[in-house]
Amino acid sequence: MSENSLIKDIFDKVLTKRSLFKDRNVLRSEYIPKNLPFREEQIKTIAQILSPLLKGSRCSNLLLYGKTGTGKTAVTKYVLKALEETANSQNLNLKTVYCNTRIAGTEYRILYELSNYLGLKIPFTGLALKEVSERILNYITSMKFGVIFTLDEIDFLVKNSGDNLLYEFTRANERLKEGSLSLIGISNDLKFKELLDPRVLSSLSEEEMVFPPYTAEELKIILSERAKMAFNNGCIDDVTLNLCAALAASEHGDARRALDLLRVAGEIAEREGALKVEEKHARIAIRKIDEDRMIDALNSLPLHQKLLLLASFGSQGQSHTGEVYLRYVKLCEANSIEPLTSRRVTTLLSELDMLGLVSATTISKGRYGRTKKISPLISFEVVKKVYREDPFLKHIVDS
Ligand SMILES: Nc1ncnc2c1ncn2[C@@H]1O[C@H](COP(=O)(O)OP(=O)(O)OP(=O)(O)O)[C@@H](O)[C@H]1O
Ligand SMILES: [Mg+2]
């Protein structure tokens, strides 16, 4: 066969072969399905809490929490969309504004997005935060808007910038002569509540709602509804869906993980030229997803924790904290970095333990007190592969 016809052959195959996917987009995590099974309670309750807005009254602030992938963002957007549609059909002055505080990044950016959405122009930078919030509140009053402002992943805002902005917002209604501003805060990390001033907390959580994890059985139903839209007929069967649901439920019932698994399994099957997505593809997919997650975790560590992780690899499988500390100090010195104190390092090691990157077990040394044994939980090969991509760490892992 000539080269030309070889290429043509490849392209022809692609063109004539039926894809396994009908619509891959419905498996993306931003996609909001028309039905959200097992969340009727939450949908109803949130709708009830927000409904005073339709009558021109302020609604309570609301705090939603639950583990990752339990439908908090999807349910909130779903209810807000319905509320907005009703308000539009009645020509009401109601504004629903959504902001993910992790993506927005700074307090200023959050305010910028809010004012932008309301139609109030503020400069991209330069004003004091107080000035911006003042302008927004005046604008809400002058337009008589009923505003519901959703702050998703609100724990990022609080951890990075404290609760000043929330304080301003939760006090806003006392200052608004007309119109109203209510907040929906969403988080998968409840510890952020400890960082809030008690007044802010009690105001933000006028209403609270928990999203429980899904069971494997529930995930199975969520997946099969989505699979009908995502895959062509006969390209996936119940056995594979069951396995994806079970694998995703084995940590906690996380719908995002289940959907990711289904999508990656589908992509693997498609690349392989398989006629349908099978169990084996789901098994490869879970390994790939876990590896990707591990790589993300490794990359997002601060420098000292990266060095500490490297120092946790000794000649034997496990080392005492003291040995890890000595190796860490050596690494720092060899690279002209000021080492942290051993106390600080102990804290960082506990964090690595929580992230599942090392295991730290306390052992008693009799009357000499207690110490910890540290063993890495990932292979040195993986760590090397990831840190070789980092220009600074490259020569350290290779030396
Ligand atoms: N009950 C459900 N039915 C159908 N799909 C769902 C359901 N719950 C969640 N999903 C889907 O699962 C994915 C994750 O849900 P969502 O983004 O709402 O999770 P979350 O609770 O906000 O998680 P995180 O805390 O990580 O932000 C989305 O693609 C969403 O559409
Ligand atoms: Mg979310």
Coordinates of N, CA and C in Angstrom, one line a residue, residues 67-68 213-214 219 245-254 257 286 290 293:
K67 N -19.9 16.5 51.3 CA -18.7 16.1 50.7 C -18.7 16.4 49.2
T68 N -17.5 16.3 48.6 CA -17.4 16.6 47.2 C -18.2 15.7 46.3
P213 N -23.6 11.9 51.1 CA -23.1 11.2 50.0 C -24.1 10.2 49.3
Y214 N -23.9 9.9 48.1 CA -24.8 9.0 47.4 C -24.4 7.5 47.7
L219 N -25.9 6.0 42.8 CA -24.9 6.4 41.8 C -25.2 5.6 40.5
A245 N -20.2 2.6 39.4 CA -20.9 3.1 40.6 C -20.3 2.6 41.9
A246 N -20.0 1.3 41.9 CA -19.4 0.7 43.0 C -18.0 1.2 43.3
L247 N -17.2 1.4 42.3 CA -15.8 2.0 42.4 C -15.9 3.4 43.0
A248 N -16.9 4.2 42.5 CA -17.0 5.5 42.9 C -17.5 5.6 44.4
A249 N -18.3 4.6 44.7 CA -18.9 4.7 46.1 C -18.0 4.1 47.1
S250 N -16.9 3.5 46.7 CA -16.0 2.9 47.7 C -15.3 3.9 48.6
E251 N -15.1 5.1 48.2 CA -14.6 6.1 49.1 C -15.8 6.8 49.8
H252 N -16.4 7.8 49.2 CA -17.7 8.2 49.6 C -18.5 8.4 48.3
G253 N -19.8 8.4 48.4 CA -20.7 8.4 47.2 C -20.5 9.7 46.4
D254 N -19.5 9.8 45.5 CA -19.2 11.0 44.9 C -19.6 10.9 43.4
R257 N -16.9 11.8 40.7 CA -16.0 10.7 40.5 C -16.6 9.6 39.6
I286 N -10.1 3.7 36.5 CA -9.9 4.1 37.9 C -8.5 4.3 38.3
D290 N -6.9 7.8 39.6 CA -6.2 7.9 40.8 C -4.8 8.4 40.6
R293 N -4.9 12.0 40.1 CA -5.2 12.7 41.3 C -3.9 12.8 42.1

